[in-house]
CSV table of C-alpha atoms in Angstrom, one decimal:
chain,number,residue,atom,x,y,z
A,1,MET,CA,1.1,16.4,3.7
A,2,GLN,CA,-0.8,13.4,2.4
A,3,LEU,CA,0.9,10.0,2.5
A,4,TYR,CA,0.8,9.6,-1.3
A,5,GLN,CA,3.2,12.6,-1.6
A,6,SER,CA,5.9,10.7,0.1
A,7,GLN,CA,5.3,7.3,-1.5
A,8,SER,CA,6.1,6.3,-5.2
A,9,LEU,CA,3.4,3.9,-6.4
A,10,LYS,CA,4.0,1.7,-9.4
A,11,ILE,CA,1.2,-0.1,-11.2
A,12,TYR,CA,1.5,-2.8,-13.8
A,13,ASN,CA,-0.3,-1.4,-16.9
A,14,SER,CA,-1.8,-4.1,-19.1
A,15,LEU,CA,-1.8,-1.6,-22.0
A,16,SER,CA,2.0,-1.1,-21.9
A,17,GLY,CA,2.9,-4.4,-20.5
A,18,LYS,CA,5.1,-3.0,-17.8
A,19,LYS,CA,5.1,-1.3,-14.4
A,20,GLU,CA,4.6,2.4,-14.5
A,21,THR,CA,4.9,5.2,-11.9
A,22,PHE,CA,1.3,6.1,-11.0
A,23,LYS,CA,0.3,9.7,-11.7
A,24,PRO,CA,-3.4,10.5,-11.4
A,25,ILE,CA,-5.0,12.8,-13.9
A,26,ASN,CA,-6.1,15.2,-11.1
A,27,GLU,CA,-3.7,15.4,-8.1
A,28,GLY,CA,-5.1,13.8,-5.0
A,29,HIS,CA,-8.0,12.3,-6.8
A,30,ILE,CA,-8.5,8.9,-8.4
A,31,GLY,CA,-11.2,7.6,-10.7
A,32,MET,CA,-11.4,3.7,-10.7
A,33,TYR,CA,-13.8,1.5,-12.6
A,34,VAL,CA,-14.1,-2.2,-12.1
A,35,CYS,CA,-16.4,-4.4,-14.2
A,36,GLY,CA,-19.0,-5.9,-11.8
A,37,PRO,CA,-21.0,-9.1,-12.0
A,38,THR,CA,-23.8,-10.2,-14.4
A,39,VAL,CA,-26.4,-11.1,-11.8
A,40,TYR,CA,-28.0,-14.3,-13.2
A,41,SER,CA,-26.4,-16.7,-10.7
A,42,ASN,CA,-24.5,-16.9,-7.4
A,43,VAL,CA,-21.3,-15.0,-7.6
A,44,HIS,CA,-18.4,-17.1,-8.9
A,45,LEU,CA,-15.5,-17.6,-6.5
A,46,GLY,CA,-13.1,-16.5,-9.2
A,47,ASN,CA,-15.0,-13.2,-9.5
A,48,VAL,CA,-14.8,-12.9,-5.7
A,49,ARG,CA,-11.0,-13.1,-6.0
A,50,THR,CA,-11.0,-10.3,-8.6
A,51,PHE,CA,-13.2,-8.1,-6.6
A,52,MET,CA,-11.2,-8.8,-3.4
A,53,SER,CA,-8.0,-7.7,-5.2
A,54,PHE,CA,-9.5,-4.4,-6.2
A,55,ASP,CA,-11.0,-4.0,-2.7
A,56,MET,CA,-7.5,-4.2,-1.3
A,57,ILE,CA,-6.3,-1.8,-4.0
A,58,PHE,CA,-9.1,0.6,-3.1
A,59,ARG,CA,-8.3,0.4,0.6
A,60,TYR,CA,-4.6,1.1,0.0
A,61,LEU,CA,-5.3,4.1,-2.3
A,62,LYS,CA,-7.6,5.5,0.4
A,63,HIS,CA,-5.0,4.9,3.0
A,64,LEU,CA,-2.4,6.9,1.0
A,65,GLY,CA,-4.8,9.8,1.2
A,66,TYR,CA,-6.3,9.8,-2.2
A,67,LYS,CA,-9.9,10.8,-2.7
A,68,VAL,CA,-11.1,7.7,-4.7
A,69,ARG,CA,-14.2,7.4,-6.7
A,70,TYR,CA,-14.6,3.7,-7.1
A,71,VAL,CA,-17.3,2.7,-9.6
A,72,ARG,CA,-18.3,-1.0,-9.9
A,73,ASN,CA,-21.3,-1.8,-12.0
A,74,ILE,CA,-24.1,-4.3,-12.0
A,75,THR,CA,-24.9,-5.9,-15.4
A,76,ASP,CA,-28.6,-6.6,-15.3
A,77,ALA,CA,-29.3,-6.8,-19.0
A,78,GLY,CA,-27.7,-7.3,-22.4
A,79,HIS,CA,-25.1,-10.0,-21.5
A,80,LEU,CA,-25.9,-12.8,-24.0
A,81,GLU,CA,-24.7,-16.4,-23.6
A,82,ASN,CA,-21.1,-17.1,-24.3
A,83,ASP,CA,-20.4,-13.3,-24.3
A,84,ALA,CA,-21.6,-13.3,-27.9
A,85,ASP,CA,-23.9,-11.1,-30.0
A,86,ALA,CA,-26.4,-13.9,-30.6
A,87,GLY,CA,-28.3,-16.2,-28.3
A,88,GLU,CA,-30.3,-15.7,-25.2
A,89,ASP,CA,-29.8,-13.1,-22.5
A,90,LYS,CA,-28.3,-14.8,-19.4
A,91,ILE,CA,-30.8,-13.2,-17.1
A,92,THR,CA,-33.8,-13.8,-19.4
A,93,LYS,CA,-32.8,-17.5,-19.7
A,94,LYS,CA,-32.6,-17.9,-16.0
A,95,ALA,CA,-36.0,-16.2,-15.6
A,96,ARG,CA,-37.5,-18.5,-18.3
A,97,LEU,CA,-36.1,-21.6,-16.6
A,98,GLU,CA,-37.4,-20.6,-13.2
A,99,GLN,CA,-40.7,-19.1,-14.5
A,100,ILE,CA,-40.1,-15.8,-12.7
A,101,GLU,CA,-39.6,-12.2,-13.9
A,102,PRO,CA,-36.1,-11.2,-15.1
A,103,MET,CA,-35.9,-8.5,-12.4
A,104,GLU,CA,-36.6,-11.2,-9.7
A,105,VAL,CA,-33.5,-12.9,-11.0
A,106,VAL,CA,-31.6,-9.6,-10.8
A,107,GLN,CA,-32.8,-8.9,-7.3
A,108,ARG,CA,-32.1,-12.4,-6.0
A,109,TYR,CA,-28.5,-12.5,-7.2
A,110,THR,CA,-27.7,-8.9,-6.5
A,111,VAL,CA,-28.6,-9.5,-2.9
A,112,ASP,CA,-26.5,-12.7,-2.9
A,113,PHE,CA,-23.6,-10.8,-4.4
A,114,HIS,CA,-23.7,-8.1,-1.7
A,115,ASN,CA,-24.2,-10.6,1.1
A,116,ILE,CA,-21.1,-12.6,0.0
A,117,LEU,CA,-19.0,-9.4,-0.3
A,118,ASN,CA,-20.1,-8.2,3.1
A,119,THR,CA,-19.2,-11.6,4.6
A,120,PHE,CA,-15.7,-11.1,3.2
A,121,ASN,CA,-15.5,-7.6,4.7
A,122,PHE,CA,-15.5,-5.6,1.4
A,123,LEU,CA,-15.8,-1.9,1.4
A,124,PRO,CA,-18.7,-0.8,-0.8
A,125,PRO,CA,-17.8,1.1,-4.0
A,126,SER,CA,-18.5,4.8,-4.2
A,127,ILE,CA,-21.1,4.2,-6.9
A,128,GLU,CA,-22.7,0.9,-8.1
A,129,PRO,CA,-24.6,1.8,-11.3
A,130,THR,CA,-26.8,-0.7,-13.2
A,131,ALA,CA,-27.0,-1.2,-16.9
A,132,THR,CA,-30.8,-0.8,-17.0
A,133,GLY,CA,-30.5,2.5,-15.2
A,134,HIS,CA,-28.4,3.9,-18.0
A,135,ILE,CA,-30.2,3.1,-21.2
A,136,ILE,CA,-30.5,6.8,-22.2
A,137,GLU,CA,-26.7,7.3,-21.8
A,138,GLN,CA,-26.0,4.2,-24.0
A,139,ILE,CA,-28.4,5.3,-26.7
A,140,GLU,CA,-26.6,8.7,-26.8
A,141,LEU,CA,-23.3,7.0,-27.0
A,142,ILE,CA,-24.4,4.9,-30.0
A,143,LYS,CA,-25.6,8.1,-31.7
A,144,ASN,CA,-22.2,9.6,-31.4
A,145,ILE,CA,-20.5,6.5,-32.7
A,146,ILE,CA,-22.8,6.4,-35.7
A,147,ASP,CA,-22.3,10.1,-36.4
A,148,ASN,CA,-18.6,9.6,-36.4
A,149,GLY,CA,-18.8,6.9,-39.0
A,150,PHE,CA,-17.8,3.9,-36.9
A,151,ALA,CA,-21.2,2.0,-36.6
A,152,TYR,CA,-24.0,0.9,-39.0
A,153,VAL,CA,-27.6,-0.1,-38.6
A,154,VAL,CA,-29.0,-3.3,-40.0
A,155,ASN,CA,-32.6,-4.5,-39.4
A,156,GLY,CA,-33.0,-2.5,-36.2
A,157,SER,CA,-29.6,-3.6,-34.7
A,158,VAL,CA,-26.5,-1.4,-34.5
A,159,TYR,CA,-23.0,-2.8,-35.0
A,160,PHE,CA,-19.6,-1.4,-34.4
A,161,ASP,CA,-17.5,-1.4,-37.6
A,162,VAL,CA,-14.2,-2.8,-36.4
A,163,HIS,CA,-12.5,-2.6,-39.8
A,164,LYS,CA,-13.5,1.0,-40.3
A,165,PHE,CA,-12.3,1.9,-36.9
A,166,ASN,CA,-9.0,0.1,-37.5
A,167,GLU,CA,-8.2,2.3,-40.5
A,168,THR,CA,-7.5,5.3,-38.1
A,169,ASN,CA,-7.1,3.6,-34.8
A,170,GLU,CA,-5.6,0.4,-33.4
A,171,TYR,CA,-8.1,-2.3,-32.5
A,172,GLY,CA,-6.4,-5.0,-30.3
A,173,LYS,CA,-3.8,-2.8,-28.6
A,174,LEU,CA,-4.8,-3.9,-25.1
A,175,SER,CA,-4.8,-7.7,-25.8
A,176,LYS,CA,-1.9,-7.4,-28.3
A,177,ARG,CA,-4.0,-8.9,-31.1
A,178,LYS,CA,-3.8,-7.9,-34.7
A,179,LEU,CA,-7.0,-7.6,-36.7
A,180,ASP,CA,-5.5,-9.6,-39.6
A,181,ASP,CA,-5.0,-12.5,-37.2
A,182,LEU,CA,-8.5,-12.2,-35.8
A,183,ILE,CA,-9.9,-12.3,-39.4
A,184,HIS,CA,-7.8,-15.4,-40.2
A,185,ASN,CA,-9.0,-17.2,-37.1
A,186,THR,CA,-12.7,-16.2,-37.2
A,187,ARG,CA,-15.4,-18.6,-38.4
A,188,THR,CA,-18.8,-17.5,-39.4
A,189,LEU,CA,-21.4,-18.1,-36.6
A,190,ASP,CA,-25.1,-18.5,-36.9
A,191,GLY,CA,-27.0,-15.3,-35.9
A,192,GLN,CA,-24.2,-13.0,-37.2
A,193,CYS,CA,-25.5,-12.7,-40.8
A,194,ASP,CA,-26.4,-9.0,-40.2
A,195,LYS,CA,-22.8,-8.0,-39.6
A,196,LYS,CA,-20.5,-6.8,-42.3
A,197,ASN,CA,-17.7,-8.7,-40.7
A,198,PRO,CA,-17.6,-11.4,-37.9
A,199,GLN,CA,-15.3,-9.1,-35.9
A,200,ASP,CA,-17.9,-6.4,-35.6
A,201,PHE,CA,-19.8,-6.3,-32.3
A,202,ALA,CA,-23.3,-5.2,-31.2
A,203,LEU,CA,-24.0,-1.8,-29.8
A,204,TRP,CA,-27.7,-2.3,-29.9
A,205,LYS,CA,-29.7,-5.5,-30.6
A,206,LYS,CA,-33.3,-5.5,-31.9
A,207,ALA,CA,-35.3,-7.7,-29.5
A,208,GLU,CA,-37.0,-10.8,-30.9
A,209,PRO,CA,-40.7,-11.1,-30.0
A,210,GLN,CA,-40.0,-13.5,-27.1
A,211,HIS,CA,-37.3,-11.2,-25.6
A,212,ILE,CA,-38.7,-9.8,-22.4
A,213,MET,CA,-36.2,-7.1,-21.5
A,214,ARG,CA,-36.5,-4.3,-24.1
A,215,TRP,CA,-36.4,-0.6,-24.4
A,216,PRO,CA,-37.4,1.9,-27.2
A,217,SER,CA,-34.6,3.4,-29.3
A,218,PRO,CA,-34.3,5.3,-32.6
A,219,TRP,CA,-33.5,1.9,-34.3
A,220,SER,CA,-35.8,-0.6,-32.7
A,221,ASP,CA,-37.3,-1.9,-29.4
A,222,GLY,CA,-34.3,-3.7,-28.1
A,223,PHE,CA,-31.4,-3.8,-25.6
A,224,PRO,CA,-27.8,-2.5,-25.4
A,225,GLY,CA,-24.7,-4.5,-26.2
A,226,TRP,CA,-22.8,-5.8,-23.2
A,227,HIS,CA,-19.6,-3.9,-24.0
A,228,LEU,CA,-21.4,-0.6,-24.4
A,229,GLU,CA,-22.8,-0.6,-20.9
A,230,CYS,CA,-19.4,-0.3,-19.2
A,231,THR,CA,-18.3,2.5,-21.5
A,232,ALA,CA,-21.5,4.5,-20.8
A,233,MET,CA,-21.3,4.0,-17.0
A,234,SER,CA,-17.6,4.6,-16.6
A,235,THR,CA,-17.5,7.8,-18.6
A,236,LYS,CA,-20.7,9.2,-17.0
A,237,TYR,CA,-19.2,9.0,-13.5
A,238,LEU,CA,-15.5,9.2,-14.1
A,239,GLY,CA,-15.2,11.4,-17.2
A,240,GLU,CA,-14.0,10.9,-20.7
A,241,GLN,CA,-10.6,9.9,-19.4
A,242,PHE,CA,-10.0,8.4,-16.0
A,243,ASP,CA,-7.2,6.7,-14.0
A,244,ILE,CA,-7.7,3.0,-13.5
A,245,HIS,CA,-9.9,0.4,-15.1
A,246,GLY,CA,-9.9,-3.1,-13.6
A,247,GLY,CA,-11.4,-6.5,-14.1
A,248,GLY,CA,-10.6,-10.2,-14.5
A,249,MET,CA,-8.1,-11.4,-17.1
A,250,ASP,CA,-10.9,-13.0,-19.0
A,251,LEU,CA,-12.4,-9.6,-19.8
A,252,LYS,CA,-9.3,-8.2,-21.5
A,253,PHE,CA,-10.6,-9.5,-24.9
A,254,PRO,CA,-13.0,-8.8,-26.2
A,255,HIS,CA,-14.8,-6.8,-23.5
A,256,HIS,CA,-12.1,-4.2,-22.5
A,257,GLU,CA,-10.8,-4.1,-26.0
A,258,CYS,CA,-14.3,-3.1,-27.2
A,259,GLU,CA,-14.6,-0.5,-24.4
A,260,ILE,CA,-11.4,1.2,-25.7
A,261,ALA,CA,-12.7,1.2,-29.3
A,262,GLN,CA,-16.1,2.6,-28.3
A,263,ASN,CA,-14.6,5.4,-26.3
A,264,GLU,CA,-12.2,6.4,-29.0
A,265,ALA,CA,-14.9,6.2,-31.7
A,266,ALA,CA,-17.4,8.2,-29.7
A,267,ILE,CA,-15.2,10.8,-28.0
A,268,GLY,CA,-11.8,10.6,-29.8
A,269,LYS,CA,-9.9,9.8,-26.6
A,270,SER,CA,-8.4,6.7,-25.1
A,271,PRO,CA,-10.5,6.3,-21.9
A,272,VAL,CA,-8.1,4.9,-19.3
A,273,ASN,CA,-4.5,5.5,-18.2
A,274,TYR,CA,-3.9,2.3,-16.3
A,275,TRP,CA,-5.5,-1.0,-17.2
A,276,MET,CA,-5.3,-3.6,-14.4
A,277,HIS,CA,-6.3,-7.3,-14.7
A,278,ALA,CA,-6.6,-9.9,-11.9
A,279,ASN,CA,-5.6,-13.4,-12.9
A,280,MET,CA,-7.6,-16.6,-12.7
A,281,LEU,CA,-8.5,-18.8,-9.8
A,282,GLU,CA,-8.0,-22.6,-10.2
A,283,LEU,CA,-9.3,-25.4,-8.1
A,284,ASN,CA,-6.8,-28.2,-7.4
A,285,GLY,CA,-4.7,-27.3,-10.4
A,286,GLN,CA,-7.5,-27.2,-12.9
A,287,ARG,CA,-9.7,-24.5,-14.2
A,288,MET,CA,-13.1,-24.2,-12.4
A,289,SER,CA,-15.9,-25.5,-14.6
A,290,LYS,CA,-19.5,-26.3,-13.9
A,291,SER,CA,-19.5,-28.8,-16.8
A,292,THR,CA,-16.7,-30.9,-15.3
A,293,GLY,CA,-17.9,-30.5,-11.7
A,294,ASN,CA,-14.6,-28.9,-10.7
A,295,THR,CA,-16.1,-25.9,-9.0
A,296,VAL,CA,-17.0,-24.7,-5.6
A,297,ASN,CA,-19.0,-21.5,-4.8
A,298,PRO,CA,-18.4,-19.1,-1.9
A,299,HIS,CA,-21.3,-20.4,0.2
A,300,GLU,CA,-19.9,-24.0,0.0
A,301,LEU,CA,-16.4,-22.9,0.9
A,302,LEU,CA,-17.6,-21.0,3.9
A,303,SER,CA,-20.0,-23.7,5.1
A,304,GLY,CA,-17.7,-26.7,4.3
A,305,ASP,CA,-20.6,-28.2,2.4
A,306,ASN,CA,-18.5,-29.6,-0.5
A,307,THR,CA,-16.4,-32.5,-1.6
A,308,PHE,CA,-13.1,-30.7,-2.1
A,309,PHE,CA,-12.2,-29.4,1.3
A,310,SER,CA,-11.8,-31.0,4.7
A,311,LYS,CA,-13.6,-28.3,6.7
A,312,ALA,CA,-15.3,-24.9,6.6
A,313,TYR,CA,-13.0,-21.9,6.4
A,314,ALA,CA,-13.6,-18.5,8.0
A,315,PRO,CA,-13.9,-15.5,5.6
A,316,SER,CA,-10.7,-13.9,6.8
A,317,VAL,CA,-8.8,-17.1,6.3
A,318,ILE,CA,-9.9,-17.2,2.7
A,319,ARG,CA,-9.1,-13.5,2.3
A,320,PHE,CA,-5.7,-14.1,3.8
A,321,PHE,CA,-5.1,-17.0,1.4
A,322,ILE,CA,-6.0,-14.9,-1.6
A,323,ALA,CA,-3.7,-12.0,-0.4
A,324,GLN,CA,-0.8,-14.4,-0.2
A,325,SER,CA,-0.6,-14.4,-4.0
A,326,SER,CA,-0.1,-11.5,-6.3
A,327,TYR,CA,-3.4,-10.4,-8.0
A,328,ARG,CA,-1.6,-10.9,-11.3
A,329,SER,CA,-0.7,-14.5,-10.6
A,330,VAL,CA,-2.9,-17.6,-11.3
A,331,LEU,CA,-4.0,-18.8,-7.8
A,332,ASP,CA,-4.6,-22.5,-7.1
A,333,LEU,CA,-7.2,-23.1,-4.4
A,334,THR,CA,-6.4,-26.3,-2.5
A,335,ASP,CA,-7.3,-27.7,0.9
A,336,ASP,CA,-3.6,-27.9,1.9
A,337,GLY,CA,-3.2,-24.2,0.9
A,338,LEU,CA,-6.1,-23.1,2.9
A,339,LEU,CA,-5.0,-25.2,5.9
A,340,ALA,CA,-1.6,-23.6,5.8
A,341,SER,CA,-3.2,-20.1,5.4
A,342,GLU,CA,-5.4,-20.8,8.4
A,343,LYS,CA,-2.3,-21.6,10.5
A,344,GLY,CA,-0.5,-18.5,9.3
A,345,PHE,CA,-3.6,-16.3,9.8
A,346,ASN,CA,-4.0,-17.5,13.4
A,347,ARG,CA,-0.3,-17.0,14.1
A,348,LEU,CA,-0.6,-13.4,12.9
A,349,MET,CA,-3.8,-12.7,14.9
A,350,GLU,CA,-2.1,-14.2,18.0
A,351,ALA,CA,0.7,-11.7,17.6
A,352,MET,CA,-1.8,-8.9,17.1
A,353,ASN,CA,-3.5,-9.9,20.4
A,354,LEU,CA,-0.1,-10.0,22.2
A,355,LEU,CA,0.6,-6.4,21.2
A,356,GLY,CA,-1.5,-5.0,24.0
A,357,SER,CA,0.6,-6.7,26.6
A,358,ILE,CA,4.0,-5.5,25.3
A,359,GLN,CA,5.8,-3.1,27.6
A,360,ALA,CA,7.9,-0.3,26.2
A,361,SER,CA,11.6,0.1,27.0
A,362,LYS,CA,14.0,3.0,27.1
A,363,ALA,CA,15.8,1.8,24.0
A,364,SER,CA,15.0,0.2,20.7
A,365,SER,CA,16.9,-2.8,19.4
A,366,LEU,CA,14.8,-2.9,16.2
A,367,ASP,CA,14.7,-0.4,13.3
A,368,ILE,CA,11.0,0.0,13.2
A,369,GLU,CA,11.0,2.9,10.7
A,370,SER,CA,12.9,0.7,8.2
A,371,TRP,CA,10.5,-2.2,8.6
A,372,LYS,CA,7.5,0.2,8.2
A,373,GLN,CA,8.9,1.5,4.9
A,374,LYS,CA,9.4,-2.1,3.7
A,375,CYS,CA,5.6,-2.6,4.1
A,376,TYR,CA,4.9,0.5,2.0
A,377,ASP,CA,7.5,-0.5,-0.5
A,378,ALA,CA,5.7,-3.8,-1.0
A,379,MET,CA,2.4,-2.2,-1.6
A,380,ASN,CA,3.9,0.5,-3.8
A,381,ASP,CA,5.3,-2.2,-6.0
A,382,ASP,CA,2.1,-3.0,-7.8
A,383,PHE,CA,0.2,-3.9,-4.6
A,384,ASN,CA,2.5,-6.8,-3.8
A,385,SER,CA,0.5,-8.3,-0.9
A,386,PRO,CA,2.6,-11.5,-0.6
A,387,ILE,CA,5.8,-9.4,0.2
A,388,LEU,CA,3.7,-7.3,2.5
A,389,ILE,CA,2.6,-10.4,4.4
A,390,ALA,CA,6.2,-11.6,4.7
A,391,HIS,CA,7.0,-8.3,6.4
A,392,LEU,CA,3.9,-8.8,8.7
A,393,PHE,CA,5.2,-12.2,9.8
A,394,GLU,CA,8.6,-10.6,10.4
A,395,ALA,CA,6.7,-8.2,12.8
A,396,ALA,CA,4.9,-11.2,14.4
A,397,LYS,CA,8.3,-12.7,15.2
A,398,TYR,CA,9.4,-9.3,16.7
A,399,ILE,CA,6.4,-9.3,18.9
A,400,ASN,CA,7.1,-12.7,20.3
A,401,GLN,CA,10.7,-11.7,21.0
A,402,LEU,CA,9.5,-8.5,22.7
A,403,LYS,CA,7.2,-10.6,24.9
A,404,GLU,CA,10.1,-12.8,25.8
A,405,GLY,CA,12.3,-9.8,26.5
A,406,SER,CA,15.0,-10.7,24.0
A,407,GLU,CA,14.2,-7.5,22.0
A,408,THR,CA,13.2,-4.0,23.1
A,409,LEU,CA,11.3,-1.0,21.8
A,410,THR,CA,10.8,2.5,22.9
A,411,SER,CA,7.3,3.8,23.6
A,412,GLU,CA,7.4,5.8,20.3
A,413,ASP,CA,8.6,2.8,18.2
A,414,LEU,CA,6.0,0.5,19.9
A,415,ASN,CA,3.2,2.9,18.9
A,416,ILE,CA,4.6,3.0,15.3
A,417,LEU,CA,4.6,-0.8,15.3
A,418,LYS,CA,1.0,-1.0,16.5
A,419,ASP,CA,-0.3,1.7,14.1
A,420,THR,CA,1.5,0.1,11.1
A,421,LEU,CA,0.3,-3.4,11.9
A,422,ASN,CA,-3.3,-2.2,12.4
A,423,THR,CA,-3.1,-0.2,9.1
A,424,PHE,CA,-1.9,-3.1,6.9
A,425,VAL,CA,-3.6,-6.0,8.6
A,426,PHE,CA,-7.0,-4.5,9.1
A,427,ASP,CA,-7.4,-1.4,7.0
A,428,VAL,CA,-5.4,-2.5,3.8
A,429,LEU,CA,-5.7,-6.3,3.7
A,430,GLY,CA,-9.2,-6.1,5.2
A,431,LEU,CA,-8.7,-9.0,7.7
A,432,GLU,CA,-10.8,-9.3,10.8
A,433,ASN,CA,-9.4,-10.4,14.1
A,434,ASN,CA,-11.4,-13.6,14.9
A,435,ALA,CA,-8.5,-15.7,16.1
A,436,SER,CA,-10.4,-16.5,19.2
A,437,ASN,CA,-13.4,-17.6,17.1
A,438,ASN,CA,-11.0,-19.8,15.0
A,439,SER,CA,-9.7,-21.3,18.3
A,440,GLY,CA,-13.3,-22.1,19.2
A,441,THR,CA,-13.8,-23.6,15.7
A,442,ASP,CA,-10.7,-25.8,16.1
A,443,LYS,CA,-12.1,-27.1,19.5
A,444,LEU,CA,-15.4,-27.8,17.9
A,445,SER,CA,-13.7,-29.7,15.0
A,446,GLY,CA,-11.8,-31.7,17.6
A,447,ALA,CA,-14.9,-32.6,19.5
A,448,VAL,CA,-16.7,-33.7,16.3
A,449,ASP,CA,-13.7,-35.7,15.3
A,450,VAL,CA,-14.0,-37.6,18.6
A,451,LEU,CA,-17.7,-38.3,17.9
A,452,ILE,CA,-16.9,-39.5,14.3
A,453,LYS,CA,-14.3,-42.0,15.7
A,454,LEU,CA,-16.9,-43.2,18.3
A,455,ARG,CA,-19.4,-43.6,15.4
A,456,GLN,CA,-16.9,-45.6,13.4
A,457,GLU,CA,-16.2,-47.9,16.3
A,458,ALA,CA,-20.0,-48.4,16.8
A,459,ARG,CA,-20.3,-49.3,13.1
A,460,ALA,CA,-17.4,-51.7,13.3
A,461,ASN,CA,-19.1,-53.4,16.3
A,462,LYS,CA,-22.4,-53.5,14.3
A,463,ASP,CA,-24.0,-51.1,16.8
A,464,PHE,CA,-25.9,-49.3,14.1
A,465,ALA,CA,-28.4,-47.8,16.5
A,466,LEU,CA,-25.6,-45.9,18.3
A,467,SER,CA,-24.0,-45.0,14.9
A,468,ASP,CA,-27.3,-43.5,13.7
A,469,LYS,CA,-27.9,-41.8,17.0
A,470,ILE,CA,-24.6,-39.9,16.8
A,471,ARG,CA,-25.3,-38.9,13.2
A,472,ASP,CA,-28.9,-37.8,13.9
A,473,GLU,CA,-28.2,-35.8,17.1
A,474,LEU,CA,-25.3,-34.0,15.4
A,475,ALA,CA,-27.7,-33.2,12.5
A,476,GLU,CA,-30.2,-31.7,15.0
A,477,VAL,CA,-27.6,-29.2,16.2
A,478,GLY,CA,-26.6,-28.3,12.6
A,479,ILE,CA,-23.6,-30.5,12.1
A,480,GLN,CA,-24.0,-32.7,9.0
A,481,LEU,CA,-21.8,-35.8,8.6
A,482,LYS,CA,-20.8,-37.0,5.1
A,483,ASP,CA,-19.6,-40.5,4.5
A,484,GLY,CA,-17.2,-40.8,1.6
A,485,LYS,CA,-14.6,-43.2,0.2
A,486,ASP,CA,-11.9,-41.2,2.1
A,487,GLY,CA,-13.7,-41.3,5.4
A,488,THR,CA,-16.3,-39.1,7.2
A,489,THR,CA,-16.2,-35.3,7.0
A,490,PHE,CA,-18.6,-32.8,8.5
A,491,SER,CA,-20.1,-29.4,7.6
A,492,ILE,CA,-21.9,-26.8,9.8
A,493,GLN,CA,-25.3,-26.0,8.4
């Protein structure tokens, strides 16, 4: 018997606004689609949080014994600035600014995306399709939507007729928005004059002469609409209806709303049974924004080369920090929070390392089976990783008591404890046991702090030659000192 047959999993469905008992369309099989990155820049840390949440979900579903087909796309064309139907393609703009080919941009940032996810110990998806690899499927989908009367052609571009669709369907049911309200709050934008209504969205855009990325179609040489790409790729690999569709909260409207409309218009079916949305990541209590400078990317967080954090953090520490909050909650990234997570992570890893030296007893003073089920109950409750981690710390406390001899476990219960901890710590949460490496990092930090103090003393004594010597020799071994108003910090290059 597979584990999923003995566990009752509940998932918060954004479509219904409540937790629902999960029942896959085909028993033992799950189709899951998650909107991937638009590869025109380094992956955003907020996106990493979203993908990390679904990596954990993927891991748990696999652990339960489901055969999961996890599809996460790469958007490499068609995503215009400001998620709109007018303006420049994000990838084309980057290519123009750097004077390189668009596909060089795609390649560079796809590699970066994969490198970052590998650093954080992600499992690869089952399929990672690209938008440019599915132009034919998108054209066929547009034909179906036109034939069914829900799209129109203007000057070589094709637009989805939201008002026509809303006569027989419900546009806005995922985001809980009413079309009348959208009409009232919409202002006419430049570049949308071809549309019958501002709420309509592009399925195919005719390419302007300067637009590099273009493909032939029955309507014009052009490119697909951003929303259409995910509908084409998800239904190609998961079928007209599938189990789970995930993404960031910011995609709920209009992107996911448009996906539902496209699928219902083309096929006549609602595509997804369970819509899941990961919430936003903030930095020091404020939304991350390049324009305000309140942002940090994964490379900077991992290297310590930033002005927000006191040190570099290991990938598993960051992963542990993210898992300590529900995927549906807004998460505030702070230095204090990461420092606390680092301590907690190290404490958990130290307990895991102690496990090998624990001796079994003839009797158990702990109810291990009950504790084990609590771990499953946490994950079965909409993947509640914070509650799971609380139970893991409970186990860490047990382990220390076992080591001290104040608690006992039979050989069978000790094996259950080890297996369960390994399952949830490493297989489900995706953490890596580098507590010893962290210990080494802490020692290095201590040594550098000593040198920083010696340098401060040298500067106070006007011994600038010694001050510069300490700075320069640290730089030679890859340790960069940064002097700021709050003192001197360092990063490892």
